[in-house]
PDB file of C-alpha atoms and ligand atoms in Angstrom:
ATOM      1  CA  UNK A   1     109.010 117.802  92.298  1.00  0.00           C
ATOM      2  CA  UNK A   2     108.385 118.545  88.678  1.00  0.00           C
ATOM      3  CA  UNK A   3     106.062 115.642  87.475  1.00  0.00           C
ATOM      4  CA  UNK A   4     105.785 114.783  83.401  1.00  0.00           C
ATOM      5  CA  UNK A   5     103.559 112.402  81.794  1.00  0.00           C
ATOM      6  CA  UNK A   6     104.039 110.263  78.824  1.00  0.00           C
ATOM      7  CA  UNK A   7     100.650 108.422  77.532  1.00  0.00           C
ATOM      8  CA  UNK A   8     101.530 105.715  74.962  1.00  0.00           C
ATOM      9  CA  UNK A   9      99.181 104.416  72.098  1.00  0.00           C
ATOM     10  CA  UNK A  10      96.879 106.785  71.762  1.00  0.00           C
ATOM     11  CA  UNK A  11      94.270 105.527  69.462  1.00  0.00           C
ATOM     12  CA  UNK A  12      91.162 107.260  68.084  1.00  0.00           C
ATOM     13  CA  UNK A  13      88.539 107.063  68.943  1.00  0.00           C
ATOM     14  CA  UNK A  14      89.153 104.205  71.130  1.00  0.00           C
ATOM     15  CA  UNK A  15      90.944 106.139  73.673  1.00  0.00           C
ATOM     16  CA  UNK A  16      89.903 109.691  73.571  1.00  0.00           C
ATOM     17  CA  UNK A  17      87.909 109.711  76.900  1.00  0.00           C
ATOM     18  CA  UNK A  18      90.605 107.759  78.949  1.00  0.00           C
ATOM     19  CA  UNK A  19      93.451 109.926  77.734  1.00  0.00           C
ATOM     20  CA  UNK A  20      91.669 112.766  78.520  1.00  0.00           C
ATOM     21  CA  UNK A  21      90.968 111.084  81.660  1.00  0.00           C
ATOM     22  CA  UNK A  22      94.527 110.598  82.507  1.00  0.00           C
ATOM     23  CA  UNK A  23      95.671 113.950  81.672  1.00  0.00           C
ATOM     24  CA  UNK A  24      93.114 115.296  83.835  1.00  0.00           C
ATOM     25  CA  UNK A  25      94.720 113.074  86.636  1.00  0.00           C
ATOM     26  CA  UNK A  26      98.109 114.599  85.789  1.00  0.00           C
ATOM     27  CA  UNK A  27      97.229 118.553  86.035  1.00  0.00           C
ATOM     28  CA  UNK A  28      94.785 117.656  89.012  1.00  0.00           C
ATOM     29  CA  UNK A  29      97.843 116.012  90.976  1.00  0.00           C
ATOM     30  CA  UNK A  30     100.216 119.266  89.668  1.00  0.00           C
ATOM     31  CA  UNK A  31     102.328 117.573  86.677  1.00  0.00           C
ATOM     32  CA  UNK A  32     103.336 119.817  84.468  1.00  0.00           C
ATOM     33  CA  UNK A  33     103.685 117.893  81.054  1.00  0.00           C
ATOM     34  CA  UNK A  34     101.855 115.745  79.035  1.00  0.00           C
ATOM     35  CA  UNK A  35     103.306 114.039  75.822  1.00  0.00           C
ATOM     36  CA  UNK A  36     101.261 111.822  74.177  1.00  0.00           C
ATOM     37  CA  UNK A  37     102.112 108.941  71.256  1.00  0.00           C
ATOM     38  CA  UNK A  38     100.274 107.274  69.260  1.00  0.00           C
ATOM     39  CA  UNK A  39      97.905 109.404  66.824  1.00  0.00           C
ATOM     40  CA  UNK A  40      97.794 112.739  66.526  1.00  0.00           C
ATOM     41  CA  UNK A  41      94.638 114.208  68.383  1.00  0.00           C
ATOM     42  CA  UNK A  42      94.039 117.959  68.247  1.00  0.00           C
ATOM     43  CA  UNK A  43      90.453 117.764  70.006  1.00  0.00           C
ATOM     44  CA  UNK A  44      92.413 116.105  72.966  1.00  0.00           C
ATOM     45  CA  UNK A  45      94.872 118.878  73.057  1.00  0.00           C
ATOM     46  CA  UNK A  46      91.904 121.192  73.041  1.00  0.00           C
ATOM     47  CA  UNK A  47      90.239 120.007  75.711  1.00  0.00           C
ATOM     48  CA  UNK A  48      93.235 119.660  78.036  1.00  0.00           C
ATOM     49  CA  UNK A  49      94.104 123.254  77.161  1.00  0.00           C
ATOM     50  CA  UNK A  50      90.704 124.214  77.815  1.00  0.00           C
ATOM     51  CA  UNK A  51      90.558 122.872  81.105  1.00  0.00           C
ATOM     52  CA  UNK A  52      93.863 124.546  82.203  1.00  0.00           C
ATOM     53  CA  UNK A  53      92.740 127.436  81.058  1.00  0.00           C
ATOM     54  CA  UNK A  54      90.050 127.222  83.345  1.00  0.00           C
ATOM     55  CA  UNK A  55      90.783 125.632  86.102  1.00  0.00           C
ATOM     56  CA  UNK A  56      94.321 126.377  86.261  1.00  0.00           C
ATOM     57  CA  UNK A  57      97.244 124.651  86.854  1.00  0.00           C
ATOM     58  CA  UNK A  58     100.599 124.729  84.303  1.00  0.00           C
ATOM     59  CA  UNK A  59      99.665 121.685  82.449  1.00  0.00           C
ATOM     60  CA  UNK A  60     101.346 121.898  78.923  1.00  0.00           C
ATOM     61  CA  UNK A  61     100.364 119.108  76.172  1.00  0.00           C
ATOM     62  CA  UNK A  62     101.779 117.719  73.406  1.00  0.00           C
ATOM     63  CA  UNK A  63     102.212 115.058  70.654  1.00  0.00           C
ATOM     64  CA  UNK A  64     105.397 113.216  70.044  1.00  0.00           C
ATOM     65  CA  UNK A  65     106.133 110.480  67.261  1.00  0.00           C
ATOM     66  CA  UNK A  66     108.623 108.720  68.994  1.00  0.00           C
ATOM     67  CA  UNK A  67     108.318 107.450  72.968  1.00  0.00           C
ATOM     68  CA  UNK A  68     112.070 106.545  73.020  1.00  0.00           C
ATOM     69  CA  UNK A  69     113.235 109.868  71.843  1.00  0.00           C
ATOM     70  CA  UNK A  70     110.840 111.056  75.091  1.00  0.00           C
ATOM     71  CA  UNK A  71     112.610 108.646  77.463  1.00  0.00           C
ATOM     72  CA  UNK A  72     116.031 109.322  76.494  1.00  0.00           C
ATOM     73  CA  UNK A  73     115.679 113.388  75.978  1.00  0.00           C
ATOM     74  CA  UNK A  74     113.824 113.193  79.737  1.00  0.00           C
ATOM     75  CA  UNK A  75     117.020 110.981  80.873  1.00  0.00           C
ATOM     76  CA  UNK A  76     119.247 113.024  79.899  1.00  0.00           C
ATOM     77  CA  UNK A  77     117.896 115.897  81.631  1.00  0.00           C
ATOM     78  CA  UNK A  78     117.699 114.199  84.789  1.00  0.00           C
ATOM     79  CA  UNK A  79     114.319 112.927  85.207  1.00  0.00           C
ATOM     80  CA  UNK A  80     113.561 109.571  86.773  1.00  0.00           C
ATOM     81  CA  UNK A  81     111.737 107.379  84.758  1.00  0.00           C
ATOM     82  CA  UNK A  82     108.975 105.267  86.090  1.00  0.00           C
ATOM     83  CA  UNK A  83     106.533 102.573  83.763  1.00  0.00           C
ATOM     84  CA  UNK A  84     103.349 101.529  85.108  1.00  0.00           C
ATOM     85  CA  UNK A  85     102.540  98.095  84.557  1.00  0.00           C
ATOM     86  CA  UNK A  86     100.466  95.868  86.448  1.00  0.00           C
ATOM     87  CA  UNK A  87     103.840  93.177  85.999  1.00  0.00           C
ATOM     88  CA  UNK A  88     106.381  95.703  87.467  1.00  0.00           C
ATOM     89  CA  UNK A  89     107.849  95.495  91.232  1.00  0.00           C
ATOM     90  CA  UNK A  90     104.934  96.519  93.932  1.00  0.00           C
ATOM     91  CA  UNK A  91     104.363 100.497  93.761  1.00  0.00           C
ATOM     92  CA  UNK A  92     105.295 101.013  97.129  1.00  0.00           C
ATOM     93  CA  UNK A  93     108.376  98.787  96.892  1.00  0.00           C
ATOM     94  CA  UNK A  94     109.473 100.395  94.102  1.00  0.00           C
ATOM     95  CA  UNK A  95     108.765 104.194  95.660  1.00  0.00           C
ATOM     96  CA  UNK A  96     110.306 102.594  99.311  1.00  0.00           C
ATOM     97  CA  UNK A  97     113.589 101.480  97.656  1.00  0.00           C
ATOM     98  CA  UNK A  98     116.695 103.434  98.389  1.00  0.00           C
ATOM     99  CA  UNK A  99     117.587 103.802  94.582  1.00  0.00           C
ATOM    100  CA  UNK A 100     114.293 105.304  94.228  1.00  0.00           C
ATOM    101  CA  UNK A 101     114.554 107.711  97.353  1.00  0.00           C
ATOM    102  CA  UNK A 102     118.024 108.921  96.769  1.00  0.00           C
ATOM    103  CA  UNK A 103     116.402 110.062  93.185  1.00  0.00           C
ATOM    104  CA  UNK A 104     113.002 111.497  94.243  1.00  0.00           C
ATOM    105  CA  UNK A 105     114.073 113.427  97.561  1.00  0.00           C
ATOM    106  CA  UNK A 106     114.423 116.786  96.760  1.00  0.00           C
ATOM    107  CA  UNK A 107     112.065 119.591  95.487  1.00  0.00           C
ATOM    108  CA  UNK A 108     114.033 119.759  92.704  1.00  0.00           C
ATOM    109  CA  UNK A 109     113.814 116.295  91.729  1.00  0.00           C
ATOM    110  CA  UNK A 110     112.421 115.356  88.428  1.00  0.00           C
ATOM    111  CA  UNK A 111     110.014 112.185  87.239  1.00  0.00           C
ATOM    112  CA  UNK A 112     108.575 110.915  84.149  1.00  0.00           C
ATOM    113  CA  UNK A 113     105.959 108.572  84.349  1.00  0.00           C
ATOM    114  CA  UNK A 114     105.029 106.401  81.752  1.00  0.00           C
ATOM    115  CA  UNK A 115     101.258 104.647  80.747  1.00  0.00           C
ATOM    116  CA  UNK A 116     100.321 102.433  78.166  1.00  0.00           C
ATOM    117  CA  UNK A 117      96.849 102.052  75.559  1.00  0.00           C
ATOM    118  CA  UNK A 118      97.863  99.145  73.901  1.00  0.00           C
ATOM    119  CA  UNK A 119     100.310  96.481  74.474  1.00  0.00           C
ATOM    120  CA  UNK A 120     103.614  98.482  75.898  1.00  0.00           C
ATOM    121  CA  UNK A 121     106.768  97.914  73.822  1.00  0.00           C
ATOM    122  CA  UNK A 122     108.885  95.679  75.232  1.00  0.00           C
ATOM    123  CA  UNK A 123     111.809  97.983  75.377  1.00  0.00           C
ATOM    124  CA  UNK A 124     109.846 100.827  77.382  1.00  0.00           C
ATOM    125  CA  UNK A 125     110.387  97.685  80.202  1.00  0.00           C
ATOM    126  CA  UNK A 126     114.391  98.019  79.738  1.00  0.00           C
ATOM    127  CA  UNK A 127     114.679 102.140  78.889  1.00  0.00           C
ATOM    128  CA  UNK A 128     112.717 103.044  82.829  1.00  0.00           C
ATOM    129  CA  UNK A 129     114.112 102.752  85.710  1.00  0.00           C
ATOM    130  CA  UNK A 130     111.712 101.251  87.650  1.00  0.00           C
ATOM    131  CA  UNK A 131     108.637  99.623  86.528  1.00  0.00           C
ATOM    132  CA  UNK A 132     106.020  99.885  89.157  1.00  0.00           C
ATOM    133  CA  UNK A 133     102.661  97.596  89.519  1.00  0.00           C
ATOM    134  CA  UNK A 134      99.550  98.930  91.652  1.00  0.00           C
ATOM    135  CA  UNK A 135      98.735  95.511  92.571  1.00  0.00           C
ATOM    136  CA  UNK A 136      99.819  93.258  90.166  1.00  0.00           C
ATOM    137  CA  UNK A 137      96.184  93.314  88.784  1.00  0.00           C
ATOM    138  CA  UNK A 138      95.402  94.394  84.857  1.00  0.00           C
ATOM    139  CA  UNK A 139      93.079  97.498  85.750  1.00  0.00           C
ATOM    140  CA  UNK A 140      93.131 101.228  84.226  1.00  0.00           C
ATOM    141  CA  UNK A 141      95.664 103.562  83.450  1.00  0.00           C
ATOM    142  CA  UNK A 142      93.316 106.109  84.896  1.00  0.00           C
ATOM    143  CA  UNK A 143      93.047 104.694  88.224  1.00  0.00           C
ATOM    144  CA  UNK A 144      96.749 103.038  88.454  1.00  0.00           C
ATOM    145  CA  UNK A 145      97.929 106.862  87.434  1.00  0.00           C
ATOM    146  CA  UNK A 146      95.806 108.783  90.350  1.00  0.00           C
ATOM    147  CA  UNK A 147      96.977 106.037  92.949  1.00  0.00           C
ATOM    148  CA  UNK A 148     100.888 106.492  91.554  1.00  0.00           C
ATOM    149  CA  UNK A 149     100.695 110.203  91.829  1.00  0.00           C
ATOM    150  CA  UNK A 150      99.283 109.914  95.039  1.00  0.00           C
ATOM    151  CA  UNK A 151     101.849 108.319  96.967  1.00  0.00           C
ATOM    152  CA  UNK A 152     104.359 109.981  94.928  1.00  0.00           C
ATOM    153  CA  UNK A 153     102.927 113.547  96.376  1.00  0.00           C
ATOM    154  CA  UNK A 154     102.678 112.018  99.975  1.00  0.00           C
ATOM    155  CA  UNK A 155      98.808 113.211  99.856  1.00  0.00           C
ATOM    156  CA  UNK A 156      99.678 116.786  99.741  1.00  0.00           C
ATOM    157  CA  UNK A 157      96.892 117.297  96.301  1.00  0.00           C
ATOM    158  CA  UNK A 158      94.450 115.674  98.854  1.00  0.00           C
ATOM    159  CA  UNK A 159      93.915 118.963 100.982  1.00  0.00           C
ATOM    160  CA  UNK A 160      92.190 121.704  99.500  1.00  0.00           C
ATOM    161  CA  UNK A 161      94.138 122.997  97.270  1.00  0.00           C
ATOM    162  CA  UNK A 162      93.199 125.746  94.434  1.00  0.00           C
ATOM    163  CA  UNK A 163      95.818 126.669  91.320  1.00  0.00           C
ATOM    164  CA  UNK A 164      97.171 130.134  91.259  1.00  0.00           C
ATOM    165  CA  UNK A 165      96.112 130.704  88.052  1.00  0.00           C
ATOM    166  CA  UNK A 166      92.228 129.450  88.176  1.00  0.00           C
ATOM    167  CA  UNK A 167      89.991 131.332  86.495  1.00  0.00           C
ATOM    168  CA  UNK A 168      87.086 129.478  88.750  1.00  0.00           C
ATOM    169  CA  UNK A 169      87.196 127.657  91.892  1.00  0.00           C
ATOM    170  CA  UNK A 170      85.495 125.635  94.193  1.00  0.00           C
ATOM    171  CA  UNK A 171      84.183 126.615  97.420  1.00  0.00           C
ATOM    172  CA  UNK A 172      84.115 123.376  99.141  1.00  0.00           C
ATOM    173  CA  UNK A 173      80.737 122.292 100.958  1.00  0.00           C
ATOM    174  CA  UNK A 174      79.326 120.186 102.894  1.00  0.00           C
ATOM    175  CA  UNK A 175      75.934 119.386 100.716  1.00  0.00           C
ATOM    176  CA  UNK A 176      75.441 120.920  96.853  1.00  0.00           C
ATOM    177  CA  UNK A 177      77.374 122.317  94.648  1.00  0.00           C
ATOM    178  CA  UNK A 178      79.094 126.283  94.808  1.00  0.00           C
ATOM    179  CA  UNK A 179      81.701 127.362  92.352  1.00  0.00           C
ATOM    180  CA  UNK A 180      83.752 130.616  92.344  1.00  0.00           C
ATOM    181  CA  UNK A 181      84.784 132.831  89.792  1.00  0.00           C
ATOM    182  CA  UNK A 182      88.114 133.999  90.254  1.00  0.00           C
TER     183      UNK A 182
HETATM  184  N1  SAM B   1      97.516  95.042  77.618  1.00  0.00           N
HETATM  185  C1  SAM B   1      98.435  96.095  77.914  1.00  0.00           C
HETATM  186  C2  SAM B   1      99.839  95.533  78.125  1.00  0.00           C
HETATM  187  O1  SAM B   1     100.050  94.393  77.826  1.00  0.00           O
HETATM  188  O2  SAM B   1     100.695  96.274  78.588  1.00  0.00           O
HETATM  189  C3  SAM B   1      97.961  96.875  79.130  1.00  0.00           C
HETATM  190  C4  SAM B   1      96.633  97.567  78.953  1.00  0.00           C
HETATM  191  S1  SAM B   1      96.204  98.519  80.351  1.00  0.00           S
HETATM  192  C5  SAM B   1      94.511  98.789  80.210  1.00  0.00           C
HETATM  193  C6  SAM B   1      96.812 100.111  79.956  1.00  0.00           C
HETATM  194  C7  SAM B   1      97.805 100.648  80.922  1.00  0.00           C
HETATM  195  O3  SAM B   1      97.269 100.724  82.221  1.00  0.00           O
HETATM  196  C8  SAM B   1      99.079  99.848  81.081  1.00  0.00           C
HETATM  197  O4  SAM B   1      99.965 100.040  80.024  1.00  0.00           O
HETATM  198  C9  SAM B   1      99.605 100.432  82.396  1.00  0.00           C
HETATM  199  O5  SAM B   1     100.310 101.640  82.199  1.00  0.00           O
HETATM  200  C10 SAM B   1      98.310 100.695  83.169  1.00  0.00           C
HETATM  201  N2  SAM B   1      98.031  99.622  84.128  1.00  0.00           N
HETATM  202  C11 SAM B   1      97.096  98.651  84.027  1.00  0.00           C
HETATM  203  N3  SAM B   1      97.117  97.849  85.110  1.00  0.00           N
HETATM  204  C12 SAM B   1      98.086  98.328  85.917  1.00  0.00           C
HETATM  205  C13 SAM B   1      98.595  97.948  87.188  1.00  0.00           C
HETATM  206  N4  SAM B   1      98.099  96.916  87.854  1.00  0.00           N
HETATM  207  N5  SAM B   1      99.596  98.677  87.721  1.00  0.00           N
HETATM  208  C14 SAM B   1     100.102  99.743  87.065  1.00  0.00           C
HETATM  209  N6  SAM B   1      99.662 100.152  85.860  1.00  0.00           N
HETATM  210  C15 SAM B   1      98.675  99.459  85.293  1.00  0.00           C
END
């Protein structure tokens, strides 16, 4: 499945650790894109690029002035578009239903997943498809993101897993720490 994020309301500095926080959710569970709204933020895109770069993974990043033109472009190209929000439909209902299986079933299947900063436009609500709550709780984008992608990959990002690409690894143990270069 080809996985794209798009962050809304990014304000600075307010939320230059949790956006880089929730892009480093989106490369670690495989997505490949991450568009970002709100102000423009070049040590952000830095940073992600920089961890890519290291780590691996085919994480592109970018800016974008306008979230609808996002939405629509991704429509039109096929990908399903899903909102968190903690007053959407229960995550699992929403990733159980047959409207959202039929869409999501096949490798090639495509999904754009939306997160908000600040208070989410109410026509982001009307433009997804679904609008999906982990719990119907307010908690972070961060957290409601790495549960989301989660159950989206069926756990697979869960086993050890290293990118092709990685410039350094790590060697899994038991007790302390031991990191490979690649
Ligand atoms: N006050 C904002 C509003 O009215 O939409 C929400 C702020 S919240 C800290 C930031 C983002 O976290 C939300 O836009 C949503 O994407 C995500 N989020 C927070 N709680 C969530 C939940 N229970 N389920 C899914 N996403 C959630």
């Amino acid at each position: 499945m080809e996985i794209s994020i798009l962050r809304l309301g990014h304000r600075l500095p307010r939320d230059e650790r949790i956006t880089t926080h929730v892009a480093l959710v989106s490369r670690a569970f495989g997505a490949t894109e991450f568009i970002y709204c709100g102000q423009h933020d070049s040590s952000l895109e830095k940073s992600v690029s920089s961890i890519v770069d290291n780590w691996g993974g085919s994480l592109s990043v970018r800016h974008e002035k306008s979230y609808s033109k996002v939405i629509n472009e991704h429509k039109k190209n096929g990908f399903v578009v899903c909102h968190l929000t903690m007053y959407g439909l229960p995550v699992l209902k929403v990733l159980g239903s047959e409207s959202c299986v039929s869409r999501l079933k096949t490798r090639d299947s495509k999904l754009l997943v939306i997160v908000g900063a600040e208070q989410v436009p109410s026509d982001v609500y009307q433009l997804s498809d679904f609008n999906a709550a982990v719990t119907n709780q307010p908690h972070s984008e961060v957290a409601a993101l790495g549960i989301f992608l989660n159950e989206v990959t069926q756990h697979r990002m869960l086993e050890e897993k290293d990118f092709a690409n990685a410039k350094i690894k790590i060697v899994p143990t038991e007790k302390g720490k031991n990191i490979e270069k690649l």
